[in-house]
Coordinates of C-alpha atoms in Angstrom, one line a residue:
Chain J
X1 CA -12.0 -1.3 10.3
X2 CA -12.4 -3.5 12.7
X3 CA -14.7 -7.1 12.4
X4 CA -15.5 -9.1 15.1
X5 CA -15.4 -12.5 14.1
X6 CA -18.6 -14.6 15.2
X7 CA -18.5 -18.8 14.7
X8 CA -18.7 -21.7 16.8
X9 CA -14.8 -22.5 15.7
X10 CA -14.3 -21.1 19.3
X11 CA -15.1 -25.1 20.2
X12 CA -12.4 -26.9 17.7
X13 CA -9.7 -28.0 19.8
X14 CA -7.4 -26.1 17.6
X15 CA -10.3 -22.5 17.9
X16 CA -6.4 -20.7 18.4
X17 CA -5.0 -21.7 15.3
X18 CA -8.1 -21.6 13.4
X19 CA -8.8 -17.8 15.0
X20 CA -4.9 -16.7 13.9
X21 CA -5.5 -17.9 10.5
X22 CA -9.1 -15.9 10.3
X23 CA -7.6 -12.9 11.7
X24 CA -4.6 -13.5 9.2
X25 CA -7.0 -13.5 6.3
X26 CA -8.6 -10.3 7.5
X27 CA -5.5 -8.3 7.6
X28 CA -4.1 -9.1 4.3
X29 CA -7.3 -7.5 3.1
X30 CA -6.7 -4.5 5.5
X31 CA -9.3 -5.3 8.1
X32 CA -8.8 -5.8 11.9
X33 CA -10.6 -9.1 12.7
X34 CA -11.2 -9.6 16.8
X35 CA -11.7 -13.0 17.2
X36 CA -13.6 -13.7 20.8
X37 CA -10.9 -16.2 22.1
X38 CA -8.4 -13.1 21.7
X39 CA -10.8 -10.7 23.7
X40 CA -10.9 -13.2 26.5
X41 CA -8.0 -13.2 29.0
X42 CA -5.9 -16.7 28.3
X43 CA -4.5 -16.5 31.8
X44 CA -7.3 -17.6 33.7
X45 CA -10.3 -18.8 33.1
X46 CA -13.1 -16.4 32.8
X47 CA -16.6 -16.6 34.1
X48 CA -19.2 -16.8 31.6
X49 CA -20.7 -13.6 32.4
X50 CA -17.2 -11.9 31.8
X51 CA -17.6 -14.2 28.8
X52 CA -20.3 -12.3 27.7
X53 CA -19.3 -8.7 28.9
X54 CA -16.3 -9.0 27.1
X55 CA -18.1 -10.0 23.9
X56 CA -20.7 -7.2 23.7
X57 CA -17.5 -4.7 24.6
X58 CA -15.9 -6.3 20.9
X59 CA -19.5 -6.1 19.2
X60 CA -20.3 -2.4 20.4
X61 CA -16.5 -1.3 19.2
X62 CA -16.5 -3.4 16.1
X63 CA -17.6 -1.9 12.7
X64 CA -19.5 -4.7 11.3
X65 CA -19.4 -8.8 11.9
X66 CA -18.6 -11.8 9.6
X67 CA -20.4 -14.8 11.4
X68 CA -19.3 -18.6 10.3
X69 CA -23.0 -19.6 10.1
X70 CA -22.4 -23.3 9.4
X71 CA -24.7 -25.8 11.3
X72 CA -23.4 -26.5 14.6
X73 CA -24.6 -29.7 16.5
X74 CA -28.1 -29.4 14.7
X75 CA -29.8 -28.3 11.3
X76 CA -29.4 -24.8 12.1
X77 CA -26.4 -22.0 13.2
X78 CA -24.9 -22.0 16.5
X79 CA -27.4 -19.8 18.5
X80 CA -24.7 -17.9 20.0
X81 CA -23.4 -16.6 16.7
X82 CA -27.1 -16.0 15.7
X83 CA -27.2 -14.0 19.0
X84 CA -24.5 -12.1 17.7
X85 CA -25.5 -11.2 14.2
X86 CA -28.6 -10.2 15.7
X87 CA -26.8 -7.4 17.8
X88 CA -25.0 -6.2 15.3
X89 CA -27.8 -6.1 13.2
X90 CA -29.8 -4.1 15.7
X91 CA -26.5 -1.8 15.8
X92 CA -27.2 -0.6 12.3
X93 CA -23.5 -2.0 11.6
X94 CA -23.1 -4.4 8.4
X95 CA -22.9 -7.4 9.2
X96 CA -21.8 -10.2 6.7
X97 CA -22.2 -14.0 6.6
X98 CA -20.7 -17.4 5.2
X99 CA -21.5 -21.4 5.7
X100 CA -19.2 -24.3 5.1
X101 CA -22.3 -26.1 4.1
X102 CA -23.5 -26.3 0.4
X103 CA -26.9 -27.4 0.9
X104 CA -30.2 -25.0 1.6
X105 CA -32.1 -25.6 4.8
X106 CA -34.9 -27.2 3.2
X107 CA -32.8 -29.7 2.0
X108 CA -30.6 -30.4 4.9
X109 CA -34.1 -30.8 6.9
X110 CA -35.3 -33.0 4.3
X111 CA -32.4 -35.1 4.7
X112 CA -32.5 -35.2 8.0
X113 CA -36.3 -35.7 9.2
X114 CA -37.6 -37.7 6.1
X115 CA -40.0 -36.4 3.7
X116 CA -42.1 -33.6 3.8
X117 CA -46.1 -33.6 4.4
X118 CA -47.7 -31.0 2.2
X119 CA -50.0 -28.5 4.3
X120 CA -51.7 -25.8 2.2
X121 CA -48.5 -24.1 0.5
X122 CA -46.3 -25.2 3.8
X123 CA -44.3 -28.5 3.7
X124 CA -44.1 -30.1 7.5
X125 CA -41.2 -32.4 8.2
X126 CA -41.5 -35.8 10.3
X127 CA -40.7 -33.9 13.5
X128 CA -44.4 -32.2 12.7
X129 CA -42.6 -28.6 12.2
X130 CA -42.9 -26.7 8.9
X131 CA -39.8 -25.8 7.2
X132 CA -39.0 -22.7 5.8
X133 CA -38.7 -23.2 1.8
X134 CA -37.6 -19.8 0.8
X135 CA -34.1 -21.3 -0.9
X136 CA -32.1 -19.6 2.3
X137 CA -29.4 -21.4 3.6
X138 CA -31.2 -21.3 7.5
X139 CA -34.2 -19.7 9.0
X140 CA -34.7 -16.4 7.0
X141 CA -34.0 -14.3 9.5
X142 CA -30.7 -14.8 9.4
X143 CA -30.8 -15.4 5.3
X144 CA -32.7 -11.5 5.3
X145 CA -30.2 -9.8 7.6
X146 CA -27.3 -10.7 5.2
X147 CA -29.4 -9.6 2.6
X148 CA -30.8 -6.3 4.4
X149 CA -27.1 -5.5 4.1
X150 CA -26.7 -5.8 0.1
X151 CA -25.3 -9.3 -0.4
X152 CA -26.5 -12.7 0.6
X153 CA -24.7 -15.4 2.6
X154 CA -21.4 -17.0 1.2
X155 CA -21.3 -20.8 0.4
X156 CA -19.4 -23.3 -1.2
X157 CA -21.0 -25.2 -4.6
X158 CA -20.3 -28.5 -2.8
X159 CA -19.3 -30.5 0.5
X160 CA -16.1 -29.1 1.6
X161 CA -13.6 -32.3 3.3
X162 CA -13.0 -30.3 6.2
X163 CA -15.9 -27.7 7.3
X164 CA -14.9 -26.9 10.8
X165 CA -11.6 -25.6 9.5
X166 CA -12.1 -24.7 6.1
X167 CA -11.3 -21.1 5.5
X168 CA -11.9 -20.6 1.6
X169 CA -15.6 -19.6 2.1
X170 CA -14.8 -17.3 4.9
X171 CA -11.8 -15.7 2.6
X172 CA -14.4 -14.8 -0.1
X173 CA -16.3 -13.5 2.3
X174 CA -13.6 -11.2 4.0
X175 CA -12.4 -9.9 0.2
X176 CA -16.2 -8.9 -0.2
X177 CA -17.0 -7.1 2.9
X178 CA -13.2 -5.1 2.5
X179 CA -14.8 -4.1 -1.0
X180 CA -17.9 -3.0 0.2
X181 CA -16.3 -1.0 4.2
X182 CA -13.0 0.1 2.6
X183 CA -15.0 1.6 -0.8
X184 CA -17.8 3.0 2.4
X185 CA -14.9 4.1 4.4
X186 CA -13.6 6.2 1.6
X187 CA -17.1 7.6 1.5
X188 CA -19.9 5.9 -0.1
X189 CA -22.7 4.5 1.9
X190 CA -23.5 0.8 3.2
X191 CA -27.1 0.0 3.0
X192 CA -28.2 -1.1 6.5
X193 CA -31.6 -2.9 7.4
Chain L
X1 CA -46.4 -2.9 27.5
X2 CA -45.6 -4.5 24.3
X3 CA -43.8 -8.1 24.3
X4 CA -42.2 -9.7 21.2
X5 CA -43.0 -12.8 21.6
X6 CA -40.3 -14.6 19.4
X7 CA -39.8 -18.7 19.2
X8 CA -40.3 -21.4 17.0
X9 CA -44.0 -22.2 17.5
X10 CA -44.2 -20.5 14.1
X11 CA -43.8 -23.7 12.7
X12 CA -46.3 -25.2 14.3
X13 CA -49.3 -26.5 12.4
X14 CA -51.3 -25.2 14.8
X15 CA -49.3 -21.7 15.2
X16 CA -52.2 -19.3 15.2
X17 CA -53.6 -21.1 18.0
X18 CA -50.3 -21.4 20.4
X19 CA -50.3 -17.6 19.7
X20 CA -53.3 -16.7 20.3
X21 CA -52.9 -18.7 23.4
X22 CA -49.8 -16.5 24.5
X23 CA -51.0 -13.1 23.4
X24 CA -54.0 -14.3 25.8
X25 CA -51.9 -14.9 28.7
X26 CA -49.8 -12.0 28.0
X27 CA -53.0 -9.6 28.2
X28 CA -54.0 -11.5 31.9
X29 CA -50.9 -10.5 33.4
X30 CA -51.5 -6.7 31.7
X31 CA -48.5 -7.0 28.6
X32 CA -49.5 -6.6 24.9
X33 CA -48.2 -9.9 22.7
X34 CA -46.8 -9.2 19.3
X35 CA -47.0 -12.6 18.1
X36 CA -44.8 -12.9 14.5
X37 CA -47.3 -14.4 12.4
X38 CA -50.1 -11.6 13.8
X39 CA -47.8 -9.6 12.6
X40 CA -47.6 -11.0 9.4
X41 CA -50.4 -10.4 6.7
X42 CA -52.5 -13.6 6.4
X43 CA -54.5 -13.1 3.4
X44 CA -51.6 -13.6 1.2
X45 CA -47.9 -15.2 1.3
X46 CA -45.4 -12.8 2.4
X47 CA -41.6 -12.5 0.8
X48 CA -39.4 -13.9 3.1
X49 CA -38.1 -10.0 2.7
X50 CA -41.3 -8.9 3.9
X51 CA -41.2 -11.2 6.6
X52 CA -38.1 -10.1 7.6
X53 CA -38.7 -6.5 8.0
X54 CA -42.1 -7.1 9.6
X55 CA -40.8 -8.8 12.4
X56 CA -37.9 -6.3 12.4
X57 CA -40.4 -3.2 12.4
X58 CA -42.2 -5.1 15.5
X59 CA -39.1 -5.9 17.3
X60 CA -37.9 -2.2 17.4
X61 CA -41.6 -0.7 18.6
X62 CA -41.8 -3.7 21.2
X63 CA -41.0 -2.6 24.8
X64 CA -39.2 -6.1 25.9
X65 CA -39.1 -9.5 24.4
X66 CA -39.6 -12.9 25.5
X67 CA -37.9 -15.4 23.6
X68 CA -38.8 -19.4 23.6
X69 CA -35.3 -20.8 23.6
X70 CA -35.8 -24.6 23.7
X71 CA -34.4 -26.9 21.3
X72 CA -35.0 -26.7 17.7
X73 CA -34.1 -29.3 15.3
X74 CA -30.6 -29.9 17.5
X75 CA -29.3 -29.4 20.3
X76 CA -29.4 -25.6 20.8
X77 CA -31.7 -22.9 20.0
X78 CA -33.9 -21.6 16.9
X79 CA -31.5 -19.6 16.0
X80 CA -33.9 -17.1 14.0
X81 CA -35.5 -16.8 18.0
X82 CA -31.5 -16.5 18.9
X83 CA -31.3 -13.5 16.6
X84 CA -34.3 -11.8 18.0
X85 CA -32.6 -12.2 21.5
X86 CA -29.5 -10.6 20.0
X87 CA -31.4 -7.8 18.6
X88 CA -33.9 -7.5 21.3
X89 CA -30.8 -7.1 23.6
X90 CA -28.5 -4.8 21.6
X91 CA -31.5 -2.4 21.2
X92 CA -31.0 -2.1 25.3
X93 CA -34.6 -3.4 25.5
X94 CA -35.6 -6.2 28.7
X95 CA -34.6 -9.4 27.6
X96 CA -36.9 -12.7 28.6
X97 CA -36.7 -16.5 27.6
X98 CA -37.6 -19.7 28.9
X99 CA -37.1 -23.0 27.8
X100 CA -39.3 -26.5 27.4
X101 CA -36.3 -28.4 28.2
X102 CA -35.3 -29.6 31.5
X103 CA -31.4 -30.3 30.9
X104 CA -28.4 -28.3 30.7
X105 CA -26.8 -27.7 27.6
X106 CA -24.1 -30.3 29.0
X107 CA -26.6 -32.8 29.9
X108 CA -28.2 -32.6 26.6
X109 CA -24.5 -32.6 24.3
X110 CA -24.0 -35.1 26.9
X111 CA -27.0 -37.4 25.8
X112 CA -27.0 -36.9 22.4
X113 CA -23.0 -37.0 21.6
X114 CA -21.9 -39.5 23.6
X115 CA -19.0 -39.5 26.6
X116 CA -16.4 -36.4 27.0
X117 CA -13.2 -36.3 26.7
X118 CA -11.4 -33.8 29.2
X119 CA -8.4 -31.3 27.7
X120 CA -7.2 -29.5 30.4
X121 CA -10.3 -27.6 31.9
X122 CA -12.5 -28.3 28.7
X123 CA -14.4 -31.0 27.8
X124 CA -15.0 -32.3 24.5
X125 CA -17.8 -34.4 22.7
X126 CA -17.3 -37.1 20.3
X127 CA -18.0 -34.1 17.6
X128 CA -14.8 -33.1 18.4
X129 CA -16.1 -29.6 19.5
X130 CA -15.9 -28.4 22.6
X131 CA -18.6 -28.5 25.1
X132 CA -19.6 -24.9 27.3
X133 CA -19.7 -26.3 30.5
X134 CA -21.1 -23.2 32.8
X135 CA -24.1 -25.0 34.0
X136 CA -26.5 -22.8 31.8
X137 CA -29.7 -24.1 29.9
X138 CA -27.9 -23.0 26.4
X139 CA -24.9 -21.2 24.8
X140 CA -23.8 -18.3 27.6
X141 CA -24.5 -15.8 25.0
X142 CA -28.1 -16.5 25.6
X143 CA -28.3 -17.6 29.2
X144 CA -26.2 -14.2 30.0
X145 CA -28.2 -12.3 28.5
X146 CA -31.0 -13.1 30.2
X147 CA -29.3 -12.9 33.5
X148 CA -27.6 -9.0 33.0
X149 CA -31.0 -8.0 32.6
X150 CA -31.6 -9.5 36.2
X151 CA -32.8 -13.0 36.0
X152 CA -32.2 -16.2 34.6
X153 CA -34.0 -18.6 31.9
X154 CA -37.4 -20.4 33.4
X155 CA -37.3 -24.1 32.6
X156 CA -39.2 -27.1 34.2
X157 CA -38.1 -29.1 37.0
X158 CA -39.0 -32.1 34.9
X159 CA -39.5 -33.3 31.3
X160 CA -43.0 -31.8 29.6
X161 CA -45.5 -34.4 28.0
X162 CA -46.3 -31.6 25.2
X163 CA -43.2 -29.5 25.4
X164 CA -43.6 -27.9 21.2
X165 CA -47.1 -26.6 23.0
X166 CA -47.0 -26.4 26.6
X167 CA -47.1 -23.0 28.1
X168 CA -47.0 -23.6 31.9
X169 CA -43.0 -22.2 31.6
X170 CA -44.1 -19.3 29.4
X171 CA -46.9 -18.4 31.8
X172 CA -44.4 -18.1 34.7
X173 CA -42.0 -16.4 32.6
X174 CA -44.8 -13.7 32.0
X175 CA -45.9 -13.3 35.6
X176 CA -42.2 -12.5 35.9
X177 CA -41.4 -10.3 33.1
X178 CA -45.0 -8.0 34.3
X179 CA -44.4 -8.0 37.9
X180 CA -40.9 -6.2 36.4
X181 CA -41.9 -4.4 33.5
X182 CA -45.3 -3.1 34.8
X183 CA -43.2 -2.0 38.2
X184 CA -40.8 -0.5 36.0
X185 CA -43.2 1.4 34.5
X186 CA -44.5 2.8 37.5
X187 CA -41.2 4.4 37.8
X188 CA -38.5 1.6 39.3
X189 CA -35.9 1.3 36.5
X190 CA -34.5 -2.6 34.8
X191 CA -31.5 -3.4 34.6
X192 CA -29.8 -3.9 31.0
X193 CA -26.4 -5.0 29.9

């Protein structure tokens, strides 16, 4: 089974190391993890449209994603991973998630824009935008896919030291989804959205 | 022709009005909006599962999609909009977006994270992570999208005074998106990725 391995780790410095040890992970639980910096061709450096073409070629052969849905440079997920789960999503493949950060969205937004401004039953932060406060860790689209597919996101109890390169949520994550598409693979359905 | 009209104006406190707004401009230029919370049920709060499958059930009938891509809470994206790209795309459906924001992604990591520090070819921010530097409005996951289905993101020359509510770049990305669609329909086919 292959996963294609969605996150913004494809920024660290060290995204080679970091995409070996994911890929690592997903083969000691018998999946084949395709992490984009190993699609792209290291000898040269690639346009961003091959980039992209090279990306949906992974997505449209992969059997289902794990996306690293952590905040990126913002409250929220890196939009391209969201991009990402979204196609999968739309492919009818499972697609599975995880976050290196502990805290829900309403609270990160909270803690980041001040206090909230009650509206009917919607809370508005200082930025004069409501936030979702359905206890998801992001906006609930995201939260729902995961769901859609018959388990929520994967996330640690509290602040992890490292969370650009911790791997332990992402780990639980991989033993779940090689429960769930090895047990399917043998012949029992996945629920898709 | 029916338009998903995804982007984070749904948190607006005056969402029902910037939607009605688009749906109105939509329907001058001869598309059908499906604005998300139209689409949601108003006399009563909806699950965010409901939610979910709502907007789901509306992305899959819609003919095309155009997606407000600016900024949300960080540098990047909404990525709920982000995953309604993702989908809208995967499903082989016309892709649209525009943005409020007149930088580059560079220019904005730029601003907001401070100096770069060049590796090699890549360029890194004082986050440590590494900055895409292709000279698109956002991640290329996004921006290429847009572009294999034949055009690129519509952004202002300039900073907007109202840019959670102005629709001056929405209304040209409509004009766009029927003068393709509408000709398509006639018979002329779109490109998709």
């Amino acid at each position: 089974m292959r996963i294609y391995l969605a996150g913004p780790e494809v920024f660290l410095p060290d995204a080679v190391e970091v995409g070996r040890r994911k890929v690592e992970i997903c083969g000691r639980h018998g999946l084949t993890g395709l992490f984009p910096l190993d699609i792209e061709q290291p000898a040269r450096r690639m346009t961003a449209a091959e980039i992209y073409r090279a990306c949906l070629a992974a997505m449209r052969q992969a059997d289902a994603v794990i996306a690293n849905l952590s905040p990126f440079r913002g409250v929220g997920a890196d939009p391209g991973t969201a991009f990402e789960l979204g196609f999968m999503a739309a492919q009818g493949r499972p697609v599975f998630g995880y976050t290196n950060e502990s805290r829900s969205l309403f609270d990160r937004v909270t803690d980041d824009a001040g206090p909230l401004r009650p509206v009917g039953d919607l809370r508005f932060a200082a930025d004069g935008l409501a936030v979702e406060n359905f206890g998801h860790f992001d906006n609930l689209m995201l939260a729902e896919a995961l769901l859609a597919h018959g388990h929520g996101v994967f996330m640690p109890d509290a602040p992890l030291d490292d969370p650009a390169r911790d791997l332990s949520i992402f780990a639980q994550c991989v033993a779940r989804a090689a429960a769930i598409l090895l047990d399917s693979s043998a012949g029992r359905s996945v629920g898709t959205c």
